[in-house]
Coordinates of C-alpha atoms in Angstrom, one line a residue:
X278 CA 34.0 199.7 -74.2
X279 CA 31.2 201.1 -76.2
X280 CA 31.2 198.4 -78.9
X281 CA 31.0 195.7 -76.3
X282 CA 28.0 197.6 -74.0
X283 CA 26.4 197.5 -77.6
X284 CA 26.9 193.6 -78.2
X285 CA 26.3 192.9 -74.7
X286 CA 22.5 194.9 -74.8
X287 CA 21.6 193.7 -78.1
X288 CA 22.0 197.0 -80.1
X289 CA 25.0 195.5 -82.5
X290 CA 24.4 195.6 -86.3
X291 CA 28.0 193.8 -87.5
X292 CA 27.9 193.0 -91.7
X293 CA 28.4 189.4 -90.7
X294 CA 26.7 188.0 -94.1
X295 CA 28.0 190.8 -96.3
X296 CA 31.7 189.7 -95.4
X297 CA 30.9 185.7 -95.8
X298 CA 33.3 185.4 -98.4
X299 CA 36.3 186.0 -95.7
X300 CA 34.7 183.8 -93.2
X301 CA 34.1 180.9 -95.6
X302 CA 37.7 181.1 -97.1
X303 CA 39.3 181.2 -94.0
X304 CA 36.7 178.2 -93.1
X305 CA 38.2 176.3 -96.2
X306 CA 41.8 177.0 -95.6
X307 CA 42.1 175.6 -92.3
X308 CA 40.0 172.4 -93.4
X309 CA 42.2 172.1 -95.9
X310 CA 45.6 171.9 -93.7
X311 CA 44.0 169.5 -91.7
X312 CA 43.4 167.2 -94.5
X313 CA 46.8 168.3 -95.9
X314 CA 48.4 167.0 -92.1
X315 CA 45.9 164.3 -91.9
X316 CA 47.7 162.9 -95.1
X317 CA 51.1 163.5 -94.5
X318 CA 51.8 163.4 -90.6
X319 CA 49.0 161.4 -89.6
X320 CA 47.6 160.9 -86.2
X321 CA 49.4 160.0 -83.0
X322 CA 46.6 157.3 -82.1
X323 CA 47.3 155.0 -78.9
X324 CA 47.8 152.2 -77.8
X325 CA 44.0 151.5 -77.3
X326 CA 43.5 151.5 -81.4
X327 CA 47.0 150.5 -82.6
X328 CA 47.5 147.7 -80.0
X329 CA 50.5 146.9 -78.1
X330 CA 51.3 146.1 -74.2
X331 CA 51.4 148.4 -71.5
X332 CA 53.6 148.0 -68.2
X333 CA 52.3 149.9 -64.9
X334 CA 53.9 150.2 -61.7
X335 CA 54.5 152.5 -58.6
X336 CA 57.7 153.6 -56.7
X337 CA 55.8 154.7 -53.6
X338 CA 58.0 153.9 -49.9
X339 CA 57.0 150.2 -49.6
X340 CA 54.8 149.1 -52.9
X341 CA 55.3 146.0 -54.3
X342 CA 56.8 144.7 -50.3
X343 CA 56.4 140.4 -49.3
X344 CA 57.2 138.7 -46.7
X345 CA 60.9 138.2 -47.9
X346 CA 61.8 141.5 -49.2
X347 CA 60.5 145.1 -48.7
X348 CA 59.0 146.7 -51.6
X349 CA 59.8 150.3 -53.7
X350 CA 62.2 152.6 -52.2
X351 CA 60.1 156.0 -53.3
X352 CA 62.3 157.5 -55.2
X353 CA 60.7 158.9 -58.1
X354 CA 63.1 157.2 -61.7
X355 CA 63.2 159.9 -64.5
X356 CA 62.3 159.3 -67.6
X357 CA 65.4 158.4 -69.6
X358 CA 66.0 155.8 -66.3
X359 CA 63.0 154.2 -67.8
X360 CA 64.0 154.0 -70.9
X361 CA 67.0 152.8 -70.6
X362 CA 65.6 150.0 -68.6
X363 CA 62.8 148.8 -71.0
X364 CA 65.7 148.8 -73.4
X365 CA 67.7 146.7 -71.7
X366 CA 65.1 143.7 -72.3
X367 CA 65.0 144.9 -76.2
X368 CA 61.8 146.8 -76.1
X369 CA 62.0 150.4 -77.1
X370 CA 58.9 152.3 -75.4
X371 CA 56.8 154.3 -77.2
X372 CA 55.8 156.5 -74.1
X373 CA 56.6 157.0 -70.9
X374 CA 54.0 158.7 -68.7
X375 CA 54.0 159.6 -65.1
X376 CA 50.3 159.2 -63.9
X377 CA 49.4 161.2 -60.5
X378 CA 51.5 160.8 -57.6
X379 CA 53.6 158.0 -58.2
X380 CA 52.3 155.7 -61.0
X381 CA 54.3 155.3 -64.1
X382 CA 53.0 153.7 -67.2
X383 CA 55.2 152.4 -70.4
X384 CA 53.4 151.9 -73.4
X385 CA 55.0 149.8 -76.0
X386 CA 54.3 147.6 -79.1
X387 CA 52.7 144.6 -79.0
X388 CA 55.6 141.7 -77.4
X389 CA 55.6 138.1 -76.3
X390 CA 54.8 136.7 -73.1
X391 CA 58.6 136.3 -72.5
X392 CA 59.7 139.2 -73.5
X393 CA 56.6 141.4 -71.1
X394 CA 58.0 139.6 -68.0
X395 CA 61.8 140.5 -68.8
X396 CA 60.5 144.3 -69.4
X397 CA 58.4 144.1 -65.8
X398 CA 62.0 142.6 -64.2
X399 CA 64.2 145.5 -65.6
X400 CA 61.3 148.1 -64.4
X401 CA 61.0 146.8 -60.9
X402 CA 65.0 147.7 -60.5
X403 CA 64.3 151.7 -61.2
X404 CA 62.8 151.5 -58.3
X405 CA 64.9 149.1 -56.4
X406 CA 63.1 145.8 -56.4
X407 CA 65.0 142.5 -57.4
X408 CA 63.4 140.8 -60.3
X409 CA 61.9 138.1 -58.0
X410 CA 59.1 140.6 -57.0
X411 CA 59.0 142.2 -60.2
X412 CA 55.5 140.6 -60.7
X413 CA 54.2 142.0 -57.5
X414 CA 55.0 145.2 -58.3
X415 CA 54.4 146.2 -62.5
X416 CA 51.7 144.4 -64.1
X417 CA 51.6 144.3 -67.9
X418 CA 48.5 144.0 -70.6
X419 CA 48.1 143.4 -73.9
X420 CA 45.8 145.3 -75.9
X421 CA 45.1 143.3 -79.8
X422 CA 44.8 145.4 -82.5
X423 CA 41.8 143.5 -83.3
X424 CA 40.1 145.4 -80.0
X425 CA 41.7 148.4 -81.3
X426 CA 39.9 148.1 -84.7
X427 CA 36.8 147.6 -83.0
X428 CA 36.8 150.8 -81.0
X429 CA 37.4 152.4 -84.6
X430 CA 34.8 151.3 -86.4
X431 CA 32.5 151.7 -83.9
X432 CA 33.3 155.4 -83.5
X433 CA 33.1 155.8 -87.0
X434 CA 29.8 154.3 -87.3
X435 CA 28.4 156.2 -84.2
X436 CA 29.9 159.3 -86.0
X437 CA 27.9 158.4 -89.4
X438 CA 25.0 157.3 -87.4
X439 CA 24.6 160.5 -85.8
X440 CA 25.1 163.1 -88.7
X441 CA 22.3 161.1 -90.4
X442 CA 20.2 161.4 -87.9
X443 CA 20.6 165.5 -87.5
X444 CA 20.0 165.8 -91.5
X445 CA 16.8 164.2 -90.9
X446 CA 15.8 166.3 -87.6
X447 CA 16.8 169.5 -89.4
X448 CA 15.4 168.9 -92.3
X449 CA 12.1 168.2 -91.1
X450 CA 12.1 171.1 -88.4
X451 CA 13.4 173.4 -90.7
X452 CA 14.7 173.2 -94.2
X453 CA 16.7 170.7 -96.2
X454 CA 18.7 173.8 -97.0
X455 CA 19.7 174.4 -93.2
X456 CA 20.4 170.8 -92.9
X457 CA 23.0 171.4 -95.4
X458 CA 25.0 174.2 -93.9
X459 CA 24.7 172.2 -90.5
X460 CA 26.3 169.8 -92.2
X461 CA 29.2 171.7 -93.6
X462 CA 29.9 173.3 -89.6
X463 CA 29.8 170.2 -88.8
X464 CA 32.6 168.5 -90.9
X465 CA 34.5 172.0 -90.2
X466 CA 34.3 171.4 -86.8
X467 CA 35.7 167.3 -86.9
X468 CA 38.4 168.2 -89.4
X469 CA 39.5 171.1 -87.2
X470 CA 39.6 169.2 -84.1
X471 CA 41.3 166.1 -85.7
X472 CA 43.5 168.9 -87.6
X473 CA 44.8 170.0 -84.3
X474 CA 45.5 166.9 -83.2
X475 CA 47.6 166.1 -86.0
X476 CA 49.7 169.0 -86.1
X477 CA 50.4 169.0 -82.5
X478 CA 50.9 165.3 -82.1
X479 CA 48.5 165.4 -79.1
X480 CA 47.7 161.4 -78.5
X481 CA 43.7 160.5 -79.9
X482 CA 42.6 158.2 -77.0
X483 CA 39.2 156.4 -77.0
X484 CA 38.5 159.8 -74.8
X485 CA 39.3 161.9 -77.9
X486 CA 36.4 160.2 -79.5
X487 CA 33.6 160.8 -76.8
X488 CA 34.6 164.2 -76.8
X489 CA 34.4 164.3 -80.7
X490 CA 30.8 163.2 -80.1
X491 CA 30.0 165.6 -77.5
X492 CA 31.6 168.2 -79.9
X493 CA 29.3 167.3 -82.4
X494 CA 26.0 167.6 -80.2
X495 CA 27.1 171.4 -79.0
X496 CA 27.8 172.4 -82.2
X497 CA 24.6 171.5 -83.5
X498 CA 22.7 173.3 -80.5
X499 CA 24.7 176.2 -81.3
X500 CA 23.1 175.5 -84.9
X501 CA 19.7 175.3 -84.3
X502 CA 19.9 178.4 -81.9
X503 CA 20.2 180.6 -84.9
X504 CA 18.0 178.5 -87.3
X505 CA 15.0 179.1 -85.0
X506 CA 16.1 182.9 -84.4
X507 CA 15.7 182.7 -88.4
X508 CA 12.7 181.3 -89.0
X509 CA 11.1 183.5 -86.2
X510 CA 13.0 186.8 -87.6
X511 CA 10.9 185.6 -90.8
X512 CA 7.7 185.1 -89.5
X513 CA 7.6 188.8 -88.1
X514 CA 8.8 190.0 -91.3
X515 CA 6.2 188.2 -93.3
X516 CA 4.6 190.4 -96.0
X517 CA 8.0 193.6 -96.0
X518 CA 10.0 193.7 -98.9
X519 CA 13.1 192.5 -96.9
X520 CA 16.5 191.6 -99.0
X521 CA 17.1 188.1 -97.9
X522 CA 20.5 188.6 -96.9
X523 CA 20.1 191.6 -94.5
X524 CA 17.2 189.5 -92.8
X525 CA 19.5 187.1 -91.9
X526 CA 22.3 189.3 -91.1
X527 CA 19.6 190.9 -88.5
X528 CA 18.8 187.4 -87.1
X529 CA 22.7 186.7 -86.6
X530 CA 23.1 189.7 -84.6
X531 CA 20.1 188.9 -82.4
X532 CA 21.6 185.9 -81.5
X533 CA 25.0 186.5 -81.5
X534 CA 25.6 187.7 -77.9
X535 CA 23.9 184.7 -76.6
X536 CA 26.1 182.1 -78.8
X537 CA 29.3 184.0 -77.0
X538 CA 28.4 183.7 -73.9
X539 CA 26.7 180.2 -74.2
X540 CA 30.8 179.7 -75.3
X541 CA 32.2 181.5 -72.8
X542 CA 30.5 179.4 -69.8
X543 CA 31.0 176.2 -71.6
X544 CA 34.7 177.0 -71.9
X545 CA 35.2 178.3 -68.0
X546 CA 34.6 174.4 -66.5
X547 CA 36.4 173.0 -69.8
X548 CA 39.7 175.1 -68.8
X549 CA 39.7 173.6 -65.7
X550 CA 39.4 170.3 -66.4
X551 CA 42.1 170.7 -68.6
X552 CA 43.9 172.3 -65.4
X553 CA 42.8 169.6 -63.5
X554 CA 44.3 166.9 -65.3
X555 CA 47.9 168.6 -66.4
X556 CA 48.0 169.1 -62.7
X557 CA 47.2 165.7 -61.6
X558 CA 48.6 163.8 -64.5
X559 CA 45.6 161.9 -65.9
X560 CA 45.9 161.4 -69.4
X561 CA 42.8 160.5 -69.6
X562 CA 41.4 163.8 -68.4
X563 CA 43.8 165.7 -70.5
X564 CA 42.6 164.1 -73.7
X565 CA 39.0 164.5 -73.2
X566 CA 39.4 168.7 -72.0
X567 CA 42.1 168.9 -74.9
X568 CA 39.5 167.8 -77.2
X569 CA 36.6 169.8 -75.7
X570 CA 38.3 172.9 -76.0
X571 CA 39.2 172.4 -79.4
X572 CA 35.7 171.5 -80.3
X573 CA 33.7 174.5 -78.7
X574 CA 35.7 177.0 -80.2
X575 CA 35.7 175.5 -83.6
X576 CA 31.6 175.4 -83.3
X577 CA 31.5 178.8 -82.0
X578 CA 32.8 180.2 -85.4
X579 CA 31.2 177.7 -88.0
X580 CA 27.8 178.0 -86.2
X581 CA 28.1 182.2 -86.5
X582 CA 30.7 182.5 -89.8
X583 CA 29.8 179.6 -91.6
X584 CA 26.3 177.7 -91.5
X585 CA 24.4 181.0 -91.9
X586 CA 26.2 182.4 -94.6
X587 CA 25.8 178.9 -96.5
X588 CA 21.9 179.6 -95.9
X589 CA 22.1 182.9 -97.6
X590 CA 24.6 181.1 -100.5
X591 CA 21.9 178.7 -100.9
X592 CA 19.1 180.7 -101.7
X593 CA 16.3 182.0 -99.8
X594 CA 13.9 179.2 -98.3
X595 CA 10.5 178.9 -100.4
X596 CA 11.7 177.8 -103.5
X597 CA 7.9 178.8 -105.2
X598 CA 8.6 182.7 -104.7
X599 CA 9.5 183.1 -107.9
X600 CA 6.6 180.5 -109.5
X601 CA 4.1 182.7 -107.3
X602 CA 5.1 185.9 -109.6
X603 CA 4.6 184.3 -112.6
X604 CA 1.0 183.4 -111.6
X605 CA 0.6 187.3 -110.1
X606 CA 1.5 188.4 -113.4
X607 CA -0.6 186.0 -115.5
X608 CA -4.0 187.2 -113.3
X609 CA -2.7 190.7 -114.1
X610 CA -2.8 190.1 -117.9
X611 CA -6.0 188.4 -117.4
X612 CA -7.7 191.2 -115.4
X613 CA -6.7 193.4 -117.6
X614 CA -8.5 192.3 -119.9
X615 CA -12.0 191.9 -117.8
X616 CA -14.1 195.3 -117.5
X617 CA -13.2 195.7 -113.4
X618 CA -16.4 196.0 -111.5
X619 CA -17.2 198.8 -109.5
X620 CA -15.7 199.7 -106.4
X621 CA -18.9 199.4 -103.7
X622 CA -19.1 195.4 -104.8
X623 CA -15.1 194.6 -104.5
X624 CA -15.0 192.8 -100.7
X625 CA -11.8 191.3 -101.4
X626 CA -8.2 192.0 -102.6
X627 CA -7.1 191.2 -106.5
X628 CA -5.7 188.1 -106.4
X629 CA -2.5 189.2 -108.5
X630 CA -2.0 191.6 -105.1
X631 CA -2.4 188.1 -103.2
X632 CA -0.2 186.6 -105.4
X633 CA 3.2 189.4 -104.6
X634 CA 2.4 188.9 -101.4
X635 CA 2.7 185.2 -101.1
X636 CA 5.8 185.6 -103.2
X637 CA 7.1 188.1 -101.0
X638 CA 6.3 186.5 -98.0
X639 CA 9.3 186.8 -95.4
X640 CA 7.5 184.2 -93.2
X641 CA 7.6 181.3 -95.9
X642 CA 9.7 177.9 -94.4
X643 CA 10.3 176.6 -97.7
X644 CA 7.6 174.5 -97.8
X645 CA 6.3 174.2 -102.0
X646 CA 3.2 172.8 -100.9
X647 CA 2.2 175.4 -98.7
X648 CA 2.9 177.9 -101.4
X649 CA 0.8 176.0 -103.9
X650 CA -2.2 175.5 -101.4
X651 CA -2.2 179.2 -100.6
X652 CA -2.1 180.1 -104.7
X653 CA -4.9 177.7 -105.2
X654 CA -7.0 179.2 -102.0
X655 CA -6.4 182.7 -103.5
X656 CA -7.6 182.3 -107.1
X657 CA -10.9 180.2 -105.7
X658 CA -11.4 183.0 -103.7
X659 CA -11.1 185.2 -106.1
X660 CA -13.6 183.5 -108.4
X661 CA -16.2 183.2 -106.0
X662 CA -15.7 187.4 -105.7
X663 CA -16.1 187.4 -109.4
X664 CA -19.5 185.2 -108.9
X665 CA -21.1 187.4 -106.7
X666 CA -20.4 190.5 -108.1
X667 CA -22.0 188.9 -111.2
X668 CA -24.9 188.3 -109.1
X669 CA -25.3 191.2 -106.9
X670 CA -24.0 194.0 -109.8
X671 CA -26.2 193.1 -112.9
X672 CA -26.5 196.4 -114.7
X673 CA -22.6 197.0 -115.3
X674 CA -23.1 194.0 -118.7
X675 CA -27.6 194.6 -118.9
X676 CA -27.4 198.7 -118.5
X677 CA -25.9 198.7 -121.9
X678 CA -29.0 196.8 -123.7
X679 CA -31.6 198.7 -121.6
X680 CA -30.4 201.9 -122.9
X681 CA -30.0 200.5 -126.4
X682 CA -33.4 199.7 -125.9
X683 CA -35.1 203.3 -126.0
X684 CA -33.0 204.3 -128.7
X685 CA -34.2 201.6 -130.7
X686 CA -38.4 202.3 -130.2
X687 CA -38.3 206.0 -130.2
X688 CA -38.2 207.7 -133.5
X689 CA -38.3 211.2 -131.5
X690 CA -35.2 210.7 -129.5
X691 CA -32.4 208.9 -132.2
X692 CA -30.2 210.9 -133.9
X693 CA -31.1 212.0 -137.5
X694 CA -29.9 209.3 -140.2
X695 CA -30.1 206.3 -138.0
X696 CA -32.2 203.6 -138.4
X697 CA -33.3 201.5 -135.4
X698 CA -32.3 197.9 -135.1
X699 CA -34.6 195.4 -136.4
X700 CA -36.9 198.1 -138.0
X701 CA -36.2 197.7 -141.5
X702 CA -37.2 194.0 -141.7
X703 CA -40.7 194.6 -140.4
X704 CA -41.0 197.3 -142.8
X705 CA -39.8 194.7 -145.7
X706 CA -42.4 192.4 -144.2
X707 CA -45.4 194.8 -144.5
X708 CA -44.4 195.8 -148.1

């Protein structure tokens, strides 16, 4: 209990960064088995992409009734009655799926005109209807794979479309190198999801895709939650010799309560949904919570375990830190060499001080220009010190020639043996 009243009020310090190597391997070997099944098993797509015709019918007390002949006698046919009955017009079903109260759907391949009405006669008679009113009771349709194929491609594209778009966003509200590990949770989070799917053999409807998408959106929130805790976490820290590392690590933990239970709410109305449709029978539902669950808690872990410590992998944002020193240095050396002025006229800081700082800045986004404009400002400022200390401080370079000066004109006060400066060429001249 006391480790959780710490996460829950903010007082956690977990090594999250310092044991990156675990989570990112881990990370890696799961994406890797879902490429691994992705290969080998496949997925169980339906009969939306692959095409293929689909028979519906009900065997509720009275459906399917005309004027001659009463309709279904509601008695619920099992499964393998089904089967056997789609069989006996030479069509082997692919699934059989009992949808709410009393609808039953056969999915099959793709078959001819003939052969669909045949199917729809032998169905009608698990239910007790003659073939005559067959076609008042199951209706069939034919899905192309050429419609198929289109849903496909356009999910693709909407899936390219949209990870293009949140490089650029990121990118431009934070750091090319956050839009990289973004990235990389985001391709962890598809491959797990679609991983899942093809271990299990759960069927990828066109409902598996939209929730794919809306996947995609919450792991990026979940992203961009701890990207801005970042960069704010940086700003504060702007000018402390911080290791990069630890920064971050102190930004995860910030955060870290507020990503679980951001998870843990969106989860609650996910799980029932997913109740909600096993209980009613909707495949459609299923498919789309199925997929949702999947999806939040594979963006849970990539948004804490792996897009931050990709950040830290990556380098620390600012990438003139380093560029910043050398110039620091450089105006050391130079100053160095300079006879300092005195203390009363110095109004402003060295610039090779200026120079650590802006290299050690905590607060920099990464931005090269920035660093360069900020380097530039500080040696002009520095010069214009140098300027007016020239102007204000005279006697630190003229003090030196006025006492020369005396030295020079009074025989009484130089030192025995020396001869003043310019004295023995009027001398010369007089002779």
């Amino acid at each position: 209990m006391g480790a959780f009243s710490d996460l829950y009020r903010g007082r956690n310090n977990y090594d999250i960064v310092g044991r990156r190597r675990i989570w990112l391997t881990a990370a890696v070997v799961a994406s890797v088995l879902s490429i691994v099944s992705l290969i080998v098993v496949g997925l169980n797509l339906s009969i939306d992409f692959k095409g293929g015709t689909v028979w519906k019918y009900s065997y509720a007390q009275g459906a399917g009734a005309t004027d001659g002949q009463g309709g279904a006698n509601g008695v619920k046919p099992s499964e393998g009655d089904v089967r056997a009955a789609a069989e006996r017009a030479g069509v082997t079903p692919e699934k059989v799926l009992f949808l709410g109260s009393d609808q039953i759907e056969v999915q099959a391949g793709a078959v001819d005109a003939a052969t669909a009405r045949q199917v729809s006669a032998e169905l009608a008679g698990t239910v007790g209807l003659s073939a005559q009113n067959a076609p008042s009771l199951v209706s069939s349709t034919t899905i192309s794979p050429t419609w198929g194929g289109q849903v496909s491609g356009k999910a693709l594209r909407a899936l390219v479309i949209f990870l293009i778009a949140v490089s650029i966003y990121i990118s431009w509200r934070f750091e090319w190198k956050m839009a990289v590990a973004a990235f990389a949770a985001l391709a962890h989070d598809i491959l797990l999801t679609v991983g899942v799917y093809s271990v299990t053999r759960f069927t990828v409807a066109p409902a598996t895709v939209i929730a794919t998408l809306t996947i995609l959106g919450y792991s990026l929130y979940d992203d961009v939650v701890v990207f801005d805790k970042l960069k704010e976490t940086s700003k504060l820290a702007s000018g402390l010799r911080r290791d990069y590392p630890q920064l971050v690590n102190d930004s995860l933990n910030q955060v870290l309560m507020r990503s679980l239970n951001t998870s843990f709410s969106t989860l609650l109305p996910i799980g029932a949904l997913l109740f909600g449709g096993v209980a009613m029978g909707s495949e459609t539902l299923k498919n789309f919570a199925l997929a949702l669950l999947i999806g939040v808690l594979a963006g849970t872990y990539s948004s804490i375990f792996i897009a931050t410590p990709i950040i830290v992998i990556l380098g620390r944002p600012g990438s003139t830190s380093q560029a910043a020193m050398k110039v620091a240095r450089r105006m050391n050396e130079a100053e160095s060499k300079v006879d300092a002025p005195p203390r009363s006229t110095r109004t402003k800081r060295p610039t090779a001080e200026r120079m650590a700082e802006i290299a050690g800045d905590e607060g920099d986004e990464g931005d090269d220009s920035g660093n360069a404009d900020e380097i530039a400002l500080a040696e002009s400022e520095e010069a214009a010190t140098r300027g007016a200390t020239q102007k204000k401080a005279p006697g630190a370079s003229s003090g030196k020639a006025q006492a020369s000066r005396p030295a020079s004109k009074s025989k009484k006060g130089r030192p025995r043996g020396s001869r003043p400066a310019g004295g023995g060429k009027k001398k010369r001249k007089k002779k």
